[in-house]
Amino acid sequence: MKPVTPIFSVAPMLDWTDRHCRYFHRLLTKHSLLYTEMITTQAILRSSKRDGYHDYLLAYSPQEHPIALQLGGSSPKELAECALIAQSYGYDQVNLNVGCPSDRVQAGRFGACLMAEPDLVAECVAAMQAKVTIPVTVKTRIGIDQQDSYEHLANFVRMVALAGCESFIIHARKAWLKGLSPKENREIPPLRYEVVKRLKQDFPKLTIILNGGIKTWTEIEQHLQYVDGVMLGREAYANPYILAFVDQNLYDSAALVASRAQLVEQLLPYIERELAQGQLLTRITRHILGLFQGQPNARQWRCYLSENAHKPKAGIEIVKAALAKVKQI
Ligand SMILES: Cc1cc2nc3c(=O)[nH]c(=O)nc-3n(C[C@H](O)[C@H](O)[C@H](O)COP(=O)(O)O)c2cc1C
């Protein structure tokens, strides 16, 4: 049955969903839940020891709410400490990464390899939830290596739920911890949506969010017949205008859908503010290159920004000129 209020979220993506990206996504949709990139507990705790503050890693614009901080780590004590810091920064949710298969992450004994240690994940979640009142959620896969049976996944979810996690984001493919790069691990293992559907049937009280390979509104509507929400990653980044329909399609049928040009206009004051504080234009414009995807003027937009936004002293006029170019077509 379709959830009354589905959850729509944009996936945590390292190097992509930084605060500039999230500010832009928030202009497209007021109601989606936005995630930070994964930040490791070590990075947070080291920065705190060094500087006594974590703004560089954790600061965000108030407009980005609702926003979840994704943590990478596996020490219950450190995760609990970081969850508390997240709460003090005003994050609406803290999420534990149990899905990343990179070698670096495995070496630190966190990410997807934690699927083999449900006891430890349960301990982490319990320690975090004991420290904070915001929800602690878990993002995971349907399995790793040979541990890819439904029973293994269901046992993992049961144990972590008993520790206090009520919401799971499930990337509907397994990960191979050896032999595949993180990119290949997002493409090669087949998507198995039926596993996530079964999980929701078996754990009806848990919030189950489906992630992986979702690209169109038709797919979103289909998935929302059996899960509580969807999370989009690569499509939301490469073709952000898909987010412009979230509010109207899922939350408020009277919500207006801004045009692409209007969205650029709305972003200009933010860009000006950031530039005034010394930010480089390209750090922001790299996230908006896909805005005109599928339009006749997509290439002009992308090329003009790519060729000009990185130049020394590049300012707001570059974005205005790119917009003027696409408006001409
Ligand atoms: C560039 C990139 C970086 C990613 N970084 C993270 C991350 O920091 N944490 C995480 O849980 N998943 C990360 N992922 C995985 C996504 O959150 C998502 O699970 C995956 O891309 C599948 O969803 P999609 O098919 O909608 O893209 C990343 C994916 C990409 C493409």
XYZ file of N, CA, C and O in Angstrom, residues 49-234:
744
model
N 39.868 17.848 17.956
C 41.070 17.929 18.800
C 41.967 19.073 18.329
O 42.532 19.811 19.103
N 42.048 19.180 16.995
C 42.965 20.166 16.422
C 42.465 21.598 16.645
O 43.163 22.445 17.151
N 41.202 21.819 16.243
C 40.718 23.209 16.226
C 39.716 23.506 17.323
O 39.377 24.653 17.542
N 39.208 22.458 17.917
C 38.161 22.691 18.906
C 36.818 22.965 18.253
O 35.826 23.220 18.906
N 36.741 22.939 16.950
C 35.441 23.091 16.295
C 35.440 22.329 14.968
O 36.485 21.920 14.476
N 34.255 22.143 14.427
C 34.134 21.258 13.273
C 33.466 21.948 12.095
O 32.973 21.289 11.202
N 33.435 23.281 12.113
C 32.660 23.982 11.092
C 33.034 23.580 9.670
O 32.183 23.434 8.810
N 34.328 23.404 9.446
C 34.780 23.102 8.102
C 34.072 21.852 7.559
O 33.687 21.779 6.402
N 33.880 20.870 8.443
C 33.259 19.620 8.004
C 31.736 19.646 8.110
O 31.044 19.021 7.319
N 31.222 20.345 9.095
C 29.823 20.126 9.457
C 28.892 21.300 9.207
O 27.664 21.135 9.263
N 29.435 22.484 8.928
C 28.547 23.651 8.774
C 27.707 23.524 7.500
O 28.142 22.925 6.517
N 26.519 24.073 7.538
C 25.628 24.056 6.373
C 24.704 25.254 6.477
O 24.623 25.904 7.521
N 24.000 25.548 5.383
C 23.069 26.684 5.404
C 21.760 26.248 6.047
O 21.311 25.115 5.813
N 21.111 27.143 6.794
C 19.857 26.757 7.453
C 18.786 26.291 6.453
O 17.945 25.460 6.782
N 18.876 26.790 5.225
C 17.884 26.398 4.197
C 17.943 24.907 3.878
O 17.013 24.358 3.282
N 19.059 24.244 4.225
C 19.214 22.841 3.808
C 18.333 21.860 4.584
O 18.180 20.719 4.179
N 17.741 22.295 5.679
C 16.861 21.386 6.429
C 15.697 20.918 5.565
O 15.228 21.695 4.743
N 15.182 19.694 5.765
C 15.703 18.657 6.642
C 16.962 18.008 6.059
O 17.009 17.680 4.884
N 17.933 17.817 6.935
C 19.237 17.329 6.484
C 19.770 16.264 7.445
O 19.650 16.396 8.662
N 20.333 15.224 6.849
C 20.904 14.125 7.640
C 22.413 14.108 7.467
O 22.917 14.302 6.356
N 23.111 13.876 8.555
C 24.572 13.710 8.482
C 24.881 12.223 8.385
O 24.432 11.440 9.215
N 25.638 11.853 7.356
C 26.043 10.448 7.285
C 27.436 10.258 7.869
O 28.380 10.958 7.496
N 27.528 9.304 8.778
C 28.807 9.022 9.429
C 29.384 7.713 8.917
O 28.648 6.758 8.633
N 30.713 7.664 8.841
C 31.420 6.414 8.590
C 32.247 6.106 9.816
O 32.993 6.970 10.283
N 32.102 4.911 10.333
C 32.865 4.540 11.513
C 32.349 3.227 12.065
O 31.335 2.696 11.577
N 33.067 2.688 13.055
C 32.579 1.442 13.656
C 32.884 1.359 15.149
O 32.703 0.315 15.755
N 33.337 2.459 15.725
C 33.539 2.461 17.176
C 32.287 3.045 17.817
O 31.947 4.207 17.564
N 31.592 2.242 18.635
C 30.367 2.754 19.250
C 30.603 4.060 20.007
O 29.810 4.998 19.909
N 31.736 4.123 20.692
C 32.010 5.321 21.503
C 32.195 6.544 20.596
O 31.618 7.602 20.830
N 32.991 6.372 19.557
C 33.266 7.513 18.669
C 32.015 7.913 17.888
O 31.745 9.095 17.684
N 31.261 6.912 17.449
C 30.029 7.233 16.718
C 29.045 7.980 17.617
O 28.372 8.923 17.183
N 28.979 7.557 18.880
C 28.066 8.226 19.815
C 28.491 9.676 20.014
O 27.663 10.599 20.004
N 29.797 9.865 20.131
C 30.312 11.222 20.306
C 29.963 12.095 19.086
O 29.513 13.230 19.213
N 30.152 11.501 17.906
C 29.877 12.256 16.672
C 28.379 12.490 16.482
O 27.976 13.528 15.951
N 27.565 11.534 16.900
C 26.106 11.734 16.802
C 25.698 12.933 17.654
O 24.866 13.752 17.236
N 26.310 13.042 18.809
C 25.994 14.172 19.694
C 26.435 15.489 19.067
O 25.712 16.496 19.113
N 27.592 15.464 18.438
C 28.067 16.679 17.752
C 27.100 17.023 16.613
O 26.724 18.181 16.415
N 26.650 15.990 15.888
C 25.694 16.219 14.789
C 24.429 16.872 15.325
O 23.905 17.828 14.745
N 23.956 16.359 16.420
C 22.726 16.928 16.998
C 22.967 18.382 17.420
O 22.114 19.239 17.201
N 24.143 18.658 17.980
C 24.409 20.031 18.426
C 24.509 20.978 17.228
O 24.284 22.169 17.350
N 24.838 20.453 16.061
C 24.858 21.265 14.838
C 23.475 21.400 14.215
O 23.316 22.041 13.187
N 22.501 20.752 14.798
C 21.128 20.912 14.303
C 20.719 19.945 13.213
O 19.663 20.107 12.597
N 21.536 18.932 12.956
C 21.128 17.945 11.938
C 19.842 17.261 12.376
O 19.601 17.061 13.574
N 19.017 16.899 11.391
C 17.711 16.305 11.697
C 17.785 14.798 11.860
O 16.846 14.172 12.352
N 18.872 14.221 11.410
C 19.015 12.763 11.459
C 20.497 12.436 11.377
O 21.263 13.191 10.779
N 20.884 11.332 11.958
C 22.257 10.873 11.753
C 22.188 9.455 11.196
O 21.392 8.635 11.646
N 22.974 9.241 10.155
C 22.877 7.990 9.407
C 24.229 7.288 9.434
O 25.275 7.921 9.293
N 24.183 5.972 9.600
C 25.423 5.198 9.622
C 25.616 4.495 8.279
O 24.700 3.815 7.789
N 26.789 4.664 7.703
C 27.094 4.056 6.408
C 27.499 2.593 6.588
O 28.534 2.293 7.168
N 26.638 1.691 6.101
C 26.970 0.254 6.103
C 26.848 -0.237 4.652
O 26.341 -1.327 4.384
N 27.263 0.633 3.706
C 27.088 0.243 2.304
C 28.281 0.507 1.423
O 28.335 0.006 0.303
N 29.237 1.296 1.920
C 30.363 1.663 1.061
C 31.395 0.535 1.021
O 31.849 0.068 2.065
N 31.772 0.075 -0.185
C 32.701 -1.066 -0.276
C 34.144 -0.686 -0.569
O 34.933 -1.568 -0.873
N 34.528 0.593 -0.500
C 35.880 0.957 -0.949
C 36.942 0.309 -0.053
O 36.700 0.015 1.125
N 38.139 0.118 -0.605
C 39.227 -0.517 0.148
C 39.587 0.301 1.383
O 39.851 -0.227 2.450
N 39.590 1.620 1.186
C 39.985 2.518 2.281
C 39.034 2.346 3.472
O 39.439 2.268 4.619
N 37.754 2.265 3.127
C 36.726 2.134 4.159
C 36.824 0.751 4.830
O 36.717 0.625 6.045
N 37.085 -0.265 4.013
C 37.240 -1.621 4.586
C 38.430 -1.678 5.532
O 38.375 -2.324 6.575
N 39.493 -0.967 5.139
C 40.688 -0.965 5.985
C 40.354 -0.352 7.350
O 40.916 -0.749 8.370
N 39.451 0.586 7.362
C 39.021 1.191 8.630
C 37.926 0.378 9.311
O 37.378 0.824 10.307
N 37.576 -0.755 8.742
C 36.546 -1.657 9.269
C 35.198 -0.950 9.422
O 34.555 -1.043 10.436
N 34.810 -0.218 8.379
C 33.443 0.297 8.391
C 32.869 0.245 6.980
O 33.445 -0.374 6.102
N 31.711 0.853 6.777
C 31.056 0.732 5.484
C 30.429 -0.644 5.334
O 30.011 -1.279 6.305
N 30.391 -1.139 4.084
C 29.641 -2.366 3.775
C 30.128 -3.592 4.543
O 29.335 -4.493 4.849
N 31.449 -3.637 4.854
C 31.951 -4.845 5.533
C 31.269 -5.040 6.898
O 31.249 -6.157 7.428
N 30.671 -3.993 7.431
C 29.965 -4.135 8.712
C 28.709 -5.009 8.595
O 28.160 -5.431 9.617
N 28.280 -5.269 7.366
C 27.118 -6.176 7.228
C 27.431 -7.560 7.810
O 26.534 -8.304 8.186
N 28.739 -7.888 7.864
C 29.125 -9.183 8.430
C 29.139 -9.157 9.958
O 29.358 -10.180 10.597
N 28.930 -7.969 10.534
C 29.017 -7.841 11.994
C 27.759 -7.166 12.568
O 27.852 -6.060 13.124
N 26.627 -7.830 12.439
C 25.394 -7.192 12.920
C 25.436 -6.828 14.403
O 24.860 -5.806 14.801
N 26.161 -7.636 15.199
C 26.271 -7.312 16.638
C 26.922 -5.942 16.836
O 26.466 -5.142 17.650
N 27.998 -5.736 16.096
C 28.731 -4.473 16.244
C 27.870 -3.291 15.764
O 27.822 -2.243 16.406
N 27.182 -3.479 14.622
C 26.330 -2.386 14.122
C 25.237 -2.082 15.144
O 24.930 -0.908 15.429
N 24.674 -3.136 15.722
C 23.630 -2.934 16.744
C 24.204 -2.148 17.927
O 23.578 -1.217 18.444
N 25.425 -2.504 18.303
C 26.066 -1.802 19.422
C 26.293 -0.319 19.072
O 26.076 0.575 19.906
N 26.726 -0.082 17.845
C 26.956 1.299 17.395
C 25.656 2.095 17.450
O 25.604 3.218 17.962
N 24.598 1.504 16.881
C 23.312 2.208 16.826
C 22.801 2.485 18.244
O 22.335 3.599 18.550
N 22.915 1.493 19.113
C 22.423 1.677 20.487
C 23.203 2.798 21.175
O 22.615 3.664 21.842
N 24.532 2.812 20.977
C 25.357 3.843 21.619
C 24.997 5.227 21.085
O 24.923 6.206 21.839
N 24.761 5.307 19.775
C 24.421 6.610 19.177
C 23.051 7.064 19.657
O 22.861 8.199 20.089
N 22.087 6.155 19.573
C 20.712 6.543 19.923
C 20.588 6.900 21.405
O 19.749 7.716 21.785
N 21.475 6.313 22.236
C 21.435 6.640 23.665
C 21.855 8.084 23.918
O 21.497 8.679 24.927
N 22.617 8.641 22.993
C 23.157 9.998 23.198
C 22.281 11.095 22.611
O 22.435 12.261 22.948
N 21.425 10.721 21.622
C 20.712 11.782 20.892
C 19.209 11.514 20.823
O 18.764 10.365 20.967
N 18.468 12.588 20.566
C 17.017 12.420 20.396
C 16.640 12.394 18.918
O 15.530 11.998 18.567
N 17.542 12.846 18.042
C 17.250 12.753 16.601
C 17.345 11.280 16.176
O 18.058 10.499 16.823
N 16.636 10.898 15.104
C 16.700 9.490 14.692
C 18.082 9.070 14.190
O 18.758 9.846 13.519
N 18.452 7.857 14.535
C 19.666 7.234 14.001
C 19.193 6.214 12.959
O 18.406 5.321 13.268
N 19.654 6.360 11.723
C 19.221 5.463 10.661
C 20.439 4.753 10.061
O 21.576 5.150 10.314
N 20.169 3.725 9.278
C 21.267 2.937 8.696
C 21.046 2.804 7.190
O 19.939 2.537 6.735
N 22.122 3.033 6.434
C 22.055 2.819 4.978
C 22.926 1.616 4.656
O 24.105 1.577 5.015
N 22.324 0.632 3.996
C 23.063 -0.604 3.779
C 22.744 -1.206 2.418
O 22.036 -0.606 1.613
N 23.305 -2.359 2.165
C 23.095 -3.101 0.917
C 22.206 -4.307 1.206
O 21.844 -4.543 2.353
N 21.933 -5.123 0.176
C 21.152 -6.338 0.454
C 22.063 -7.511 0.837
O 21.572 -8.568 1.232
N 23.372 -7.321 0.732
C 24.287 -8.387 1.122
C 25.703 -8.042 0.717
O 25.933 -7.043 0.021
N 26.655 -8.857 1.190
C 28.051 -8.709 0.748
C 28.606 -10.103 0.450
O 28.274 -11.076 1.126
N 29.483 -10.165 -0.534
C 30.190 -11.407 -0.882
C 29.253 -12.625 -0.852
O 28.212 -12.617 -1.477
N 29.653 -13.649 -0.074
C 28.808 -14.854 -0.025
C 27.650 -14.693 0.962
O 26.753 -15.528 1.022
N 27.713 -13.630 1.761
C 26.635 -13.432 2.749
C 25.520 -12.616 2.089
O 25.315 -11.441 2.421
N 24.836 -13.253 1.154
C 23.848 -12.495 0.394
C 22.469 -13.145 0.417
O 21.639 -12.871 -0.445
N 22.240 -13.997 1.413
C 20.903 -14.615 1.480
C 19.923 -13.627 2.103
O 20.312 -12.708 2.836
N 18.645 -13.842 1.816
C 17.625 -12.994 2.432
C 17.674 -13.132 3.951
O 17.518 -12.151 4.679
N 17.929 -14.348 4.431
C 17.958 -14.597 5.880
C 19.049 -13.748 6.546
O 18.850 -13.221 7.639
N 20.173 -13.632 5.868
C 21.261 -12.835 6.448
C 20.839 -11.363 6.566
O 21.025 -10.723 7.603
N 20.222 -10.859 5.496
C 19.764 -9.461 5.507
C 18.704 -9.252 6.584
O 18.765 -8.284 7.360
N 17.743 -10.184 6.636
C 16.645 -10.037 7.609
C 17.182 -10.095 9.035
O 16.752 -9.325 9.906
N 18.165 -10.958 9.259
C 18.758 -11.049 10.594
C 19.489 -9.758 10.957
O 19.376 -9.241 12.079
N 20.207 -9.218 9.975
C 20.924 -7.950 10.191
C 19.920 -6.853 10.573
O 20.099 -6.142 11.575
N 18.870 -6.735 9.798
C 17.874 -5.679 10.036
C 17.193 -5.895 11.395
O 16.998 -4.943 12.163
N 16.873 -7.141 11.704
C 16.192 -7.428 12.981
C 17.079 -6.985 14.157
O 16.618 -6.288 15.062
N 18.348 -7.355 14.095
C 19.240 -7.036 15.220
C 19.469 -5.535 15.363
O 19.484 -4.988 16.474
N 19.623 -4.872 14.228
C 19.895 -3.426 14.286
C 18.619 -2.670 14.700
O 18.681 -1.684 15.433
N 17.483 -3.183 14.276
C 16.211 -2.552 14.677
C 16.004 -2.699 16.181
O 15.571 -1.754 16.855
N 16.339 -3.866 16.705
C 16.186 -4.076 18.161
C 17.055 -3.094 18.951
O 16.733 -2.721 20.075
N 18.163 -2.657 18.331
C 19.065 -1.714 19.004
C 18.549 -0.279 18.928
O 19.142 0.625 19.512
N 17.471 -0.055 18.165
C 16.884 1.292 18.165
C 16.792 1.984 16.816
O 16.372 3.136 16.744
N 17.168 1.284 15.732
C 17.063 1.912 14.408
C 15.695 1.586 13.809
O 15.354 0.411 13.640
N 14.947 2.619 13.477
C 13.595 2.377 12.935
C 13.523 2.602 11.439
O 12.491 2.394 10.824
N 14.608 3.081 10.854
C 14.564 3.437 9.438
C 15.820 2.945 8.723
O 16.943 3.224 9.154
N 15.606 2.206 7.637
C 16.722 1.633 6.874
C 16.633 2.089 5.425
O 15.553 2.048 4.828
N 17.761 2.496 4.893
C 17.836 2.776 3.459
C 18.575 1.596 2.847
O 19.710 1.286 3.243
N 17.925 0.951 1.892
C 18.530 -0.269 1.342
C 18.890 -0.060 -0.129
O 17.999 0.136 -0.970
N 20.183 -0.083 -0.414
C 20.654 -0.094 -1.800
C 20.445 -1.526 -2.293
O 21.070 -2.459 -1.782
N 19.556 -1.666 -3.290
C 19.043 -2.994 -3.636
C 20.007 -3.840 -4.459
O 19.599 -4.532 -5.393
N 21.279 -3.753 -4.179
C 22.237 -4.687 -4.788
C 23.297 -5.028 -3.736
O 23.544 -4.268 -2.818
N 23.860 -6.216 -3.900
C 24.915 -6.608 -2.972
C 26.220 -5.920 -3.357
O 26.299 -5.285 -4.409
N 27.216 -6.019 -2.498
C 28.541 -5.480 -2.824
C 29.553 -6.618 -2.751
O 29.468 -7.474 -1.860
N 30.462 -6.612 -3.705
C 31.616 -7.520 -3.635
C 32.756 -6.745 -3.010
O 33.184 -5.726 -3.547
N 33.259 -7.221 -1.881
C 34.270 -6.446 -1.161
C 35.654 -6.564 -1.787
O 36.505 -5.717 -1.585
N 35.863 -7.636 -2.531
C 37.168 -7.774 -3.207
C 36.913 -7.871 -4.710
O 36.005 -8.566 -5.149
N 37.719 -7.176 -5.478
C 37.662 -7.380 -6.930
C 36.873 -6.333 -7.687
O 37.088 -6.164 -8.874
N 35.954 -5.639 -7.048
C 35.208 -4.603 -7.759
C 35.507 -3.243 -7.128
O 35.600 -3.125 -5.906
N 35.628 -2.230 -7.975
C 35.816 -0.863 -7.455
C 34.461 -0.374 -6.932
O 33.419 -0.951 -7.261
N 34.460 0.717 -6.133
C 33.174 1.248 -5.676
C 32.235 1.556 -6.839
O 31.032 1.291 -6.781
N 32.801 2.093 -7.926
C 31.955 2.419 -9.091
C 31.343 1.140 -9.670
O 30.150 1.072 -9.947
N 32.175 0.109 -9.836
C 31.653 -1.161 -10.367
C 30.618 -1.752 -9.422
O 29.642 -2.368 -9.851
N 30.840 -1.545 -8.127
C 29.881 -2.063 -7.149
C 28.548 -1.321 -7.161
O 27.598 -1.719 -6.504
N 28.495 -0.211 -7.922
C 27.213 0.484 -8.103
C 26.561 0.103 -9.419
O 25.475 0.584 -9.731
N 27.275 -0.731 -10.208
C 26.759 -1.041 -11.540
C 26.638 -2.535 -11.823
O 25.683 -2.972 -12.466
N 27.609 -3.326 -11.345
C 27.670 -4.731 -11.772
C 26.722 -5.649 -10.994
O 25.937 -6.375 -11.614
N 26.741 -5.645 -9.666
C 25.797 -6.559 -8.988
C 24.352 -6.189 -9.365
O 23.999 -5.008 -9.364
N 23.545 -7.170 -9.744
C 22.199 -6.829 -10.230
C 21.312 -6.215 -9.157
O 21.438 -6.539 -7.973
N 20.431 -5.332 -9.602
C 19.437 -4.751 -8.692
C 18.393 -5.805 -8.376
O 17.904 -6.499 -9.278
N 18.049 -5.930 -7.088
C 17.039 -6.922 -6.700
C 15.989 -6.240 -5.813
O 15.964 -6.378 -4.597
N 15.113 -5.513 -6.487
C 14.090 -4.756 -5.753
C 13.167 -5.675 -4.954
O 12.627 -5.288 -3.930
N 12.988 -6.910 -5.458
C 12.050 -7.821 -4.791
C 12.514 -8.153 -3.365
O 11.693 -8.429 -2.489
N 13.835 -8.089 -3.144
C 14.366 -8.371 -1.799
C 13.908 -7.267 -0.827
O 13.518 -7.528 0.316
N 13.942 -6.037 -1.308
C 13.554 -4.904 -0.454
C 12.043 -4.936 -0.200
O 11.572 -4.648 0.906
N 11.320 -5.342 -1.214
C 9.861 -5.470 -1.068
C 9.527 -6.498 0.015
O 8.694 -6.265 0.898
N 10.251 -7.621 -0.041
C 10.004 -8.677 0.955
C 10.361 -8.194 2.368
O 9.668 -8.502 3.338
N 11.443 -7.418 2.434
C 11.866 -6.891 3.740
C 10.758 -6.020 4.337
O 10.444 -6.118 5.532
N 10.160 -5.173 3.507
C 9.080 -4.306 4.009
C 7.885 -5.158 4.460
O 7.259 -4.869 5.481
N 7.615 -6.227 3.702
C 6.488 -7.102 4.096
C 6.762 -7.768 5.438
O 5.889 -7.888 6.280
N 8.017 -8.171 5.649
C 8.359 -8.892 6.882
C 8.557 -7.963 8.082
O 8.469 -8.409 9.224
N 8.863 -6.699 7.802
C 9.064 -5.733 8.902
C 8.166 -4.524 8.663
O 8.651 -3.402 8.421
N 6.864 -4.718 8.726
C 5.958 -3.631 8.320
C 6.075 -2.380 9.176
O 5.774 -1.288 8.714
N 6.563 -2.529 10.416
C 6.640 -1.340 11.285
C 7.889 -0.498 11.026
O 7.963 0.650 11.448
N 8.874 -1.077 10.360
C 10.089 -0.305 10.077
C 9.869 0.563 8.843
O 9.069 0.238 7.971
N 10.593 1.676 8.809
C 10.572 2.530 7.616
C 11.650 2.011 6.667
O 12.834 1.965 7.027
N 11.210 1.597 5.498
C 12.151 1.024 4.528
C 12.188 1.923 3.293
O 11.173 2.149 2.627
N 13.394 2.446 3.033
C 13.596 3.347 1.890
C 14.404 2.588 0.837
O 15.452 2.021 1.155
N 13.914 2.614 -0.386
C 14.581 1.886 -1.477
C 15.553 2.795 -2.217
O 15.209 3.930 -2.560
N 16.734 2.270 -2.484
C 17.747 3.011 -3.233
C 18.365 2.103 -4.294
O 18.463 0.905 -4.114
N 18.783 2.730 -5.392
C 19.533 1.996 -6.409
C 18.859 2.013 -7.775
O 17.782 1.444 -7.935
N 19.490 2.694 -8.725
C 19.067 2.611 -10.122
C 17.767 3.311 -10.479
O 17.273 3.133 -11.592
N 17.224 4.121 -9.586
C 15.932 4.763 -9.885
C 16.180 6.007 -10.733
O 17.002 6.851 -10.391
N 15.419 6.108 -11.830
C 15.704 7.186 -12.791
C 14.495 7.986 -13.223
O 14.646 9.077 -13.774
N 13.293 7.459 -13.063
C 12.133 8.166 -13.628
C 10.999 8.247 -12.605
O 10.954 7.488 -11.634
N 10.053 9.143 -12.920
C 8.889 9.279 -12.041
C 8.006 8.036 -12.094
O 7.383 7.677 -11.104
N 7.971 7.374 -13.235
C 7.181 6.135 -13.325
C 7.737 5.115 -12.346
O 6.991 4.455 -11.607
N 9.064 4.996 -12.322
C 9.683 4.044 -11.387
C 9.418 4.445 -9.938
O 9.111 3.610 -9.096
N 9.546 5.734 -9.662
C 9.331 6.202 -8.284
C 7.918 5.828 -7.836
O 7.713 5.260 -6.754
N 6.942 6.103 -8.687
C 5.542 5.795 -8.346
C 5.361 4.295 -8.113
O 4.675 3.879 -7.186
N 5.995 3.493 -8.943
C 5.867 2.030 -8.786
C 6.457 1.568 -7.458
O 5.838 0.816 -6.716
N 7.654 2.049 -7.159
C 8.307 1.606 -5.917
C 7.529 2.056 -4.685
O 7.468 1.338 -3.683
N 6.942 3.241 -4.777
C 6.222 3.749 -3.594
C 4.936 2.963 -3.311
O 4.289 3.196 -2.292
N 4.601 2.027 -4.179
C 3.462 1.143 -3.876
C 3.829 0.158 -2.764
O 2.973 -0.408 -2.115
N 5.131 -0.085 -2.557
C 5.484 -1.139 -1.591
C 6.561 -0.752 -0.568
O 6.846 -1.519 0.337
N 7.197 0.405 -0.729
C 8.146 0.846 0.314
C 7.722 2.231 0.820
O 6.850 2.879 0.241
N 8.384 2.666 1.897
C 7.995 3.937 2.520
C 8.636 5.144 1.856
O 8.226 6.275 2.104
N 9.653 4.897 1.076
C 10.307 6.032 0.444
C 11.348 5.578 -0.554
O 11.665 4.388 -0.661
N 11.848 6.549 -1.296
C 12.900 6.251 -2.267
C 14.053 7.219 -2.054
O 13.867 8.333 -1.548
N 15.227 6.766 -2.437
C 16.419 7.621 -2.393
C 17.066 7.588 -3.766
O 17.338 6.509 -4.295
N 17.285 8.760 -4.347
C 17.932 8.835 -5.659
C 19.337 9.401 -5.511
O 19.536 10.397 -4.802
N 20.277 8.787 -6.198
C 21.656 9.259 -6.140
C 22.088 9.860 -7.459
O 21.893 11.049 -7.716
N 22.632 9.023 -8.323
C 23.247 9.532 -9.542
C 22.285 10.297 -10.443
O 22.655 11.304 -11.039
